[in-house]
C-alpha positions as a printed NumPy array, in Angstrom:
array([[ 28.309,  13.233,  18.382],
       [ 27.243,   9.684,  17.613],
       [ 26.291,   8.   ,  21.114],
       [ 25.488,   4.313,  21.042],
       [ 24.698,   1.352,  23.586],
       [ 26.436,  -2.002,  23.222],
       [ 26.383,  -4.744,  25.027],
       [ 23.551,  -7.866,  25.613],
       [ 20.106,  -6.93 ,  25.537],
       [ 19.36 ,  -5.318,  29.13 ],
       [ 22.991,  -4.664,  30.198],
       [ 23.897,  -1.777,  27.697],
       [ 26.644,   0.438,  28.353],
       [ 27.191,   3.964,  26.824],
       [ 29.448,   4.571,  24.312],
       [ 31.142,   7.156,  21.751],
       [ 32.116,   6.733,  18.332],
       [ 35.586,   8.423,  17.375],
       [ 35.524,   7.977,  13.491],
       [ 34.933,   4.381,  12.993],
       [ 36.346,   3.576,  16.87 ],
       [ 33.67 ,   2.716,  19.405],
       [ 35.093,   4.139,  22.883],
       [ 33.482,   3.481,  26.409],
       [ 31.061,   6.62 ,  28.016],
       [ 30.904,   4.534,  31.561],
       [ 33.195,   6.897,  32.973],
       [ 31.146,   9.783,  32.171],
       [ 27.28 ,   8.569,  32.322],
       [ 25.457,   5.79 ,  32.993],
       [ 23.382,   5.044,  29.868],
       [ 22.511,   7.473,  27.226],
       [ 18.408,   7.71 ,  28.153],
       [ 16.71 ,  10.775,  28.219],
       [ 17.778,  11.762,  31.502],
       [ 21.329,  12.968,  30.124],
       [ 20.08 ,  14.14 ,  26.742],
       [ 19.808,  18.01 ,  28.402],
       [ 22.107,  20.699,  26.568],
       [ 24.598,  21.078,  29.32 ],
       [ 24.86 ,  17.06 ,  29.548],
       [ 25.877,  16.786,  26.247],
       [ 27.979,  19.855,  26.225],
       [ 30.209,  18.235,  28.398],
       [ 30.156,  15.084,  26.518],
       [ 31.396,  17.044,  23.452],
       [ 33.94 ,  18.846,  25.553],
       [ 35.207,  14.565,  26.052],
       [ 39.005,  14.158,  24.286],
       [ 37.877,  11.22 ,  22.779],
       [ 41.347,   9.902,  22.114],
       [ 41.099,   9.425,  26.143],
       [ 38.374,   7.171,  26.381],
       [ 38.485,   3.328,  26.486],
       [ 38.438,   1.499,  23.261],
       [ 35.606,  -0.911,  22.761],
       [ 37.38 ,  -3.962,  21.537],
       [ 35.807,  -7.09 ,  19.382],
       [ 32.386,  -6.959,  18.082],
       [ 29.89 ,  -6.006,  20.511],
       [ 25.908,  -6.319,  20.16 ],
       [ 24.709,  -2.461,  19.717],
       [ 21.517,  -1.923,  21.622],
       [ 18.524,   0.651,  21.214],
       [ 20.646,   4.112,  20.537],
       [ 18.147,   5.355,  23.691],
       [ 17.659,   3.201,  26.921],
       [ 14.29 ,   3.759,  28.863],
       [ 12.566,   5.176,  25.809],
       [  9.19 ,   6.804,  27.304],
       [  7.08 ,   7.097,  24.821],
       [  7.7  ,   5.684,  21.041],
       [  5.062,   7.763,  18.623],
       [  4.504,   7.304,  15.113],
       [  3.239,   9.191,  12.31 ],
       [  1.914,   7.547,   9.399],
       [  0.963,   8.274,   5.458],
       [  3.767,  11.108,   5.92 ],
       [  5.16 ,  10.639,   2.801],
       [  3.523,  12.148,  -0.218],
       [  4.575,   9.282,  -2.535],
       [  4.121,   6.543,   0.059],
       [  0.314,   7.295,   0.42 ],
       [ -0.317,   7.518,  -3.531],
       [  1.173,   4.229,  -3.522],
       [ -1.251,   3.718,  -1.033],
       [ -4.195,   4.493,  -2.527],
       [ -5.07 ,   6.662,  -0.03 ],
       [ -5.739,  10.663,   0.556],
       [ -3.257,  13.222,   1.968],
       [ -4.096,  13.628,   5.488],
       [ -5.182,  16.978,   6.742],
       [ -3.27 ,  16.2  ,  10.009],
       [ -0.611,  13.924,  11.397],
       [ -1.781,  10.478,  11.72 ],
       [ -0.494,   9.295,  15.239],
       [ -0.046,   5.865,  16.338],
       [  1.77 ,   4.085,  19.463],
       [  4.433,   1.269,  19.033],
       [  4.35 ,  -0.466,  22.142],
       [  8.238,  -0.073,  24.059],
       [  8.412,  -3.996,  23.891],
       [  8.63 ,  -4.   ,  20.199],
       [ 12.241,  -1.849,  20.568],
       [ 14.89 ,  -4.02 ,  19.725],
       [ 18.944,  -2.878,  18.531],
       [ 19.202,  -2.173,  15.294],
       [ 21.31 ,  -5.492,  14.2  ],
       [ 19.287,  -7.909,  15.903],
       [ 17.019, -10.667,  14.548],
       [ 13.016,  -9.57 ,  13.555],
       [ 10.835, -12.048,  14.688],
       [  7.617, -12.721,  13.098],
       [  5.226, -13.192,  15.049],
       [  2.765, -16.383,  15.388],
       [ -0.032, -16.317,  12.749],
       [  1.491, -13.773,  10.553],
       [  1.33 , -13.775,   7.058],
       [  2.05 ,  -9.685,   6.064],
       [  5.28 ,  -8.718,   7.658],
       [  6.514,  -5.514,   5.756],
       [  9.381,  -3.355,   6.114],
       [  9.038,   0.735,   6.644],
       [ 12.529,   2.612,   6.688],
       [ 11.86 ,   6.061,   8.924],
       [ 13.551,   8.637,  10.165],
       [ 13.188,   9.165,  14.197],
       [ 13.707,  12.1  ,  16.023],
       [ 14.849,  11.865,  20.035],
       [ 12.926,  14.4  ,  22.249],
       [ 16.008,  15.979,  24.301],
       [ 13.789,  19.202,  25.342],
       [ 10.562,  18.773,  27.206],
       [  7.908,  20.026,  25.05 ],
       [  4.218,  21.502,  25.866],
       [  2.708,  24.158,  23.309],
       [  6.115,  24.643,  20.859],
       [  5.548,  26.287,  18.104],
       [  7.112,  25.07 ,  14.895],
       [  9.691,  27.564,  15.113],
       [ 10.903,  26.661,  18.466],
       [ 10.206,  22.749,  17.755],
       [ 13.941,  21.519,  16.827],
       [ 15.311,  23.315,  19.592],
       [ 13.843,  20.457,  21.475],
       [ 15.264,  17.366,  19.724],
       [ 18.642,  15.942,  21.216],
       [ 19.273,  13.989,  17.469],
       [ 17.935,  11.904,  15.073],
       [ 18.445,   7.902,  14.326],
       [ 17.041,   5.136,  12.031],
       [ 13.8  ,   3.328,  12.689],
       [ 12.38 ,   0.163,  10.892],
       [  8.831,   0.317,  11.509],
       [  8.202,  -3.469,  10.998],
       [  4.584,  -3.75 ,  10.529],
       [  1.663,  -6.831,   9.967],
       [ -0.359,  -5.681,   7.797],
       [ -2.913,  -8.252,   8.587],
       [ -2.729,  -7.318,  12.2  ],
       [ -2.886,  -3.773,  11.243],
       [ -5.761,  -3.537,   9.06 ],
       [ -7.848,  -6.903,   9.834],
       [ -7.968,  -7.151,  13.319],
       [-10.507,  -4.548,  14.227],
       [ -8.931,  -1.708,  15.959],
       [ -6.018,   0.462,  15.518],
       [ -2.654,  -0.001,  13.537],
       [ -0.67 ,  -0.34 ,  16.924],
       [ -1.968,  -3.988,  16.927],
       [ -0.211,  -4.403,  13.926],
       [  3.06 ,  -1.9  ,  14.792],
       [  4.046,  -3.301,  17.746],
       [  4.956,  -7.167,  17.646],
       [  8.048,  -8.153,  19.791],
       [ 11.595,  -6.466,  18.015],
       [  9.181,  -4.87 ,  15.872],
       [ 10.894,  -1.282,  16.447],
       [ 14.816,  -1.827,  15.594],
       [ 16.083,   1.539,  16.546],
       [ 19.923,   3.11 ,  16.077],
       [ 22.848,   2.055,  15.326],
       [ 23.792,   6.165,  16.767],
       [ 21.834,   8.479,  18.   ],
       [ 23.237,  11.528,  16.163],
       [ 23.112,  14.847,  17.593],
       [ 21.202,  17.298,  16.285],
       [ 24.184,  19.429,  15.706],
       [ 25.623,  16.724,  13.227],
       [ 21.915,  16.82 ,  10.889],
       [ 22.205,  20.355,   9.013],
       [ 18.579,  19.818,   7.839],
       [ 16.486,  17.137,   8.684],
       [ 14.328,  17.872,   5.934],
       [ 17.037,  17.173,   3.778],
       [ 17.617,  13.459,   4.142],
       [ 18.332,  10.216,   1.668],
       [ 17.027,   7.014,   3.161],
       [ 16.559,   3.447,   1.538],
       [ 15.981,  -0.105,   2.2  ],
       [ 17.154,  -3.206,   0.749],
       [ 15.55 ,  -6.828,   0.821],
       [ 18.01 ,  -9.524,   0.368],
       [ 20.717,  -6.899,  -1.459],
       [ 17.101,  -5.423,  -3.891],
       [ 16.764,  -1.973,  -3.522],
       [ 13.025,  -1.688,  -2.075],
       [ 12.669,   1.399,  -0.753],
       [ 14.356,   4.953,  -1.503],
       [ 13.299,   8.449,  -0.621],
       [ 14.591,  11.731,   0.854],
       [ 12.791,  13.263,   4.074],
       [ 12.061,  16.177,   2.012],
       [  8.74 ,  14.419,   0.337],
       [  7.671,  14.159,   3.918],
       [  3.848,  15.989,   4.366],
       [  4.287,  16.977,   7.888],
       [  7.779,  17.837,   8.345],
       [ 10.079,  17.521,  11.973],
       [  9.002,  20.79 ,  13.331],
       [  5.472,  20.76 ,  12.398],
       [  4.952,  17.092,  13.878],
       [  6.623,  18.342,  17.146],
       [  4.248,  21.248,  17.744],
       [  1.307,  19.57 ,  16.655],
       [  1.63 ,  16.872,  19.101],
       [  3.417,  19.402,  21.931],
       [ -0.433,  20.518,  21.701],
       [ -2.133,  17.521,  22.566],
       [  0.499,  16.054,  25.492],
       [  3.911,  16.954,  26.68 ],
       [  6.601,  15.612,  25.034],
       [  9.411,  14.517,  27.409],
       [ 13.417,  13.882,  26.947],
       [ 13.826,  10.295,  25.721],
       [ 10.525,  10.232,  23.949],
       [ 10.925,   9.057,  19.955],
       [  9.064,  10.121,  17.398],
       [  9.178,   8.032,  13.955],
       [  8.552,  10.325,  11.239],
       [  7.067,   8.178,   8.729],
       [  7.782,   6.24 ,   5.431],
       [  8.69 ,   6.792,   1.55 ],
       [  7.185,   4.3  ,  -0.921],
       [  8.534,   0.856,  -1.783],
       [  6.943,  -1.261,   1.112],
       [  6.225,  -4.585,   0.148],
       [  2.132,  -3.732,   0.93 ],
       [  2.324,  -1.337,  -1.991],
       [  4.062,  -3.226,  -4.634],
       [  2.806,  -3.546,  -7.936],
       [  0.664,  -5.973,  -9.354],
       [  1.321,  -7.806,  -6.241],
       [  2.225,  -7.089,  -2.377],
       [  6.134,  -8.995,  -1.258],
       [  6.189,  -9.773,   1.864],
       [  9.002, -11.085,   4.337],
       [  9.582, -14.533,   5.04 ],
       [ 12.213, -16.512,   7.118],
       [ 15.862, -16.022,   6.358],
       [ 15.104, -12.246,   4.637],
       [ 17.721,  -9.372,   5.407],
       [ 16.768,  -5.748,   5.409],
       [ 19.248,  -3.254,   5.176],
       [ 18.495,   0.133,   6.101],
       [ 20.593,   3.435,   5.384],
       [ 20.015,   7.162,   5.824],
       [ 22.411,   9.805,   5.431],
       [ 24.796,  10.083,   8.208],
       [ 22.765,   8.583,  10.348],
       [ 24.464,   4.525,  10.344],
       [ 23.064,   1.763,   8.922],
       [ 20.959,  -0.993,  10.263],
       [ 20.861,  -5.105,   9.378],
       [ 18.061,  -7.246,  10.362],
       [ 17.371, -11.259,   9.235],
       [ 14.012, -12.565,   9.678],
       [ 12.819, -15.784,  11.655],
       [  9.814, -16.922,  12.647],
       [  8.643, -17.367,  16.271],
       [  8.514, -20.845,  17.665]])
């Protein structure tokens, strides 16, 4: 299934999307948060004639794919290619970092840069939904407790995160800094998570393209590694990281966003995502 949230910002309603047809989940839930993302919820969502539910009509705002996301992690230099173009080493363990829930924003809407900044970069990433609560999984068990995967655009300032003493979340978490959907895919729809073309585009260039399968720490392992430091609860998201081509790492000089840029983001049957850029008043 492909669940999604439309609607304005705070007043979301659940939907369904039959092919290219977004229908109306009111009837059958309230929201799509982690509260309904247990196996036997979503069972009976699947067991849902779509043909019977309300058609969406118009154009409607899409929200967050996940309302009341708990905790939003994020793993960085996870990408082989993306930390060479980094300059930096392979890390011996996930690197873990917090987005703060304020930066979450749907994945059409505008991304505001923030006052002061001057390195606004793009990151596309995989994100995996927690469906299953998780304490001490091993990597076998992990994807057993993932409800389904969705798009992330890990918007970062660079200045913020590397120049203002402390740790990258200054930088990560900026208001709509964390564009997340369009769907959230069920994990029954993603044959291999670890088999996955993404990309990004900057005003129609072709920035950024990679498959999940350069990732260092892959789906599973990141799930049990951090299922041994906290518990992982349904509706938590976990962004898995990001291939090269962000405008820090470009060659012989770093691009970064200004006003009036659009990033497109794509990965395989997971939607796509469309953001312009303004600056905060």
């Amino acid at each position: 299934m492909k669940l999604v949230r439309y609607g304005e910002s705070g007043a979301e309603k659940p939907g369904l999307m039959d092919g290219d047809t977004l229908r109306d989940l009111s009837g059958h839930v309230d929201d799509i948060t982690g509260a309904m993302l247990d196996a036997a919820t979503l069972d009976k969502l699947r067991a849902i004639d779509p043909s019977t539910l309300p058609v969406v009509s118009g154009s409607p705002r899409i929200g967050a794919c996940i309302g009341g996301i708990g905790k939003f992690l994020c793993i960085g230099l996870n990408y082989s290619d993306h930390a060479a173009e980094q300059g930096l080493p392979i890390p011996a363990h996930p690197i873990l970092f917090f987005k703060a829930n304020s930066a979450i924003v749907g994945p059409n809407d505008d991304v505001v840069m923030p006052r002061g900044s001057k390195r606004s970069d793009w990151e596309v990433e995989l994100g995996v939904v927690i469906g299953k609560t998780a304490k001490y999984v091993s990597e076998d068990d992990a994807l057993n407790h993932v409800a389904g995967y969705c798009i992330v655009n890990d918007v970062s300032e660079r200045e913020f995160q590397q120049n203002l003493t402390g740790q990258w979340t200054k930088g990560k978490s900026c208001d709509t800094f964390g564009p997340t959907g369009p769907y959230l895919v069920t994990r029954d729809e993603v044959a291999d998570p670890q088999n996955l073309d993404m990309s990004l585009h900057v005003n129609g260039k072709q920035m950024q393209v990679g498959n999940t399968a350069t990732m260092i720490f892959s789906v599973a392992q990141i799930i049990s590694h951090l299922s041994q430091l906290f518990t992982l609860h349904p509706g938590d998201v976990i962004s898995t990281g990001t291939p090269p081509g962000v405008g820090d790492g470009m060659k012989p000089d770093p691009v970064y966003l200004k006003v009036g840029d659009v990033m497109e983001l794509t990965i395989d049957g997971l939607g796509k995502q469309r953001q312009e850029v303004r600056q905060d008043a």
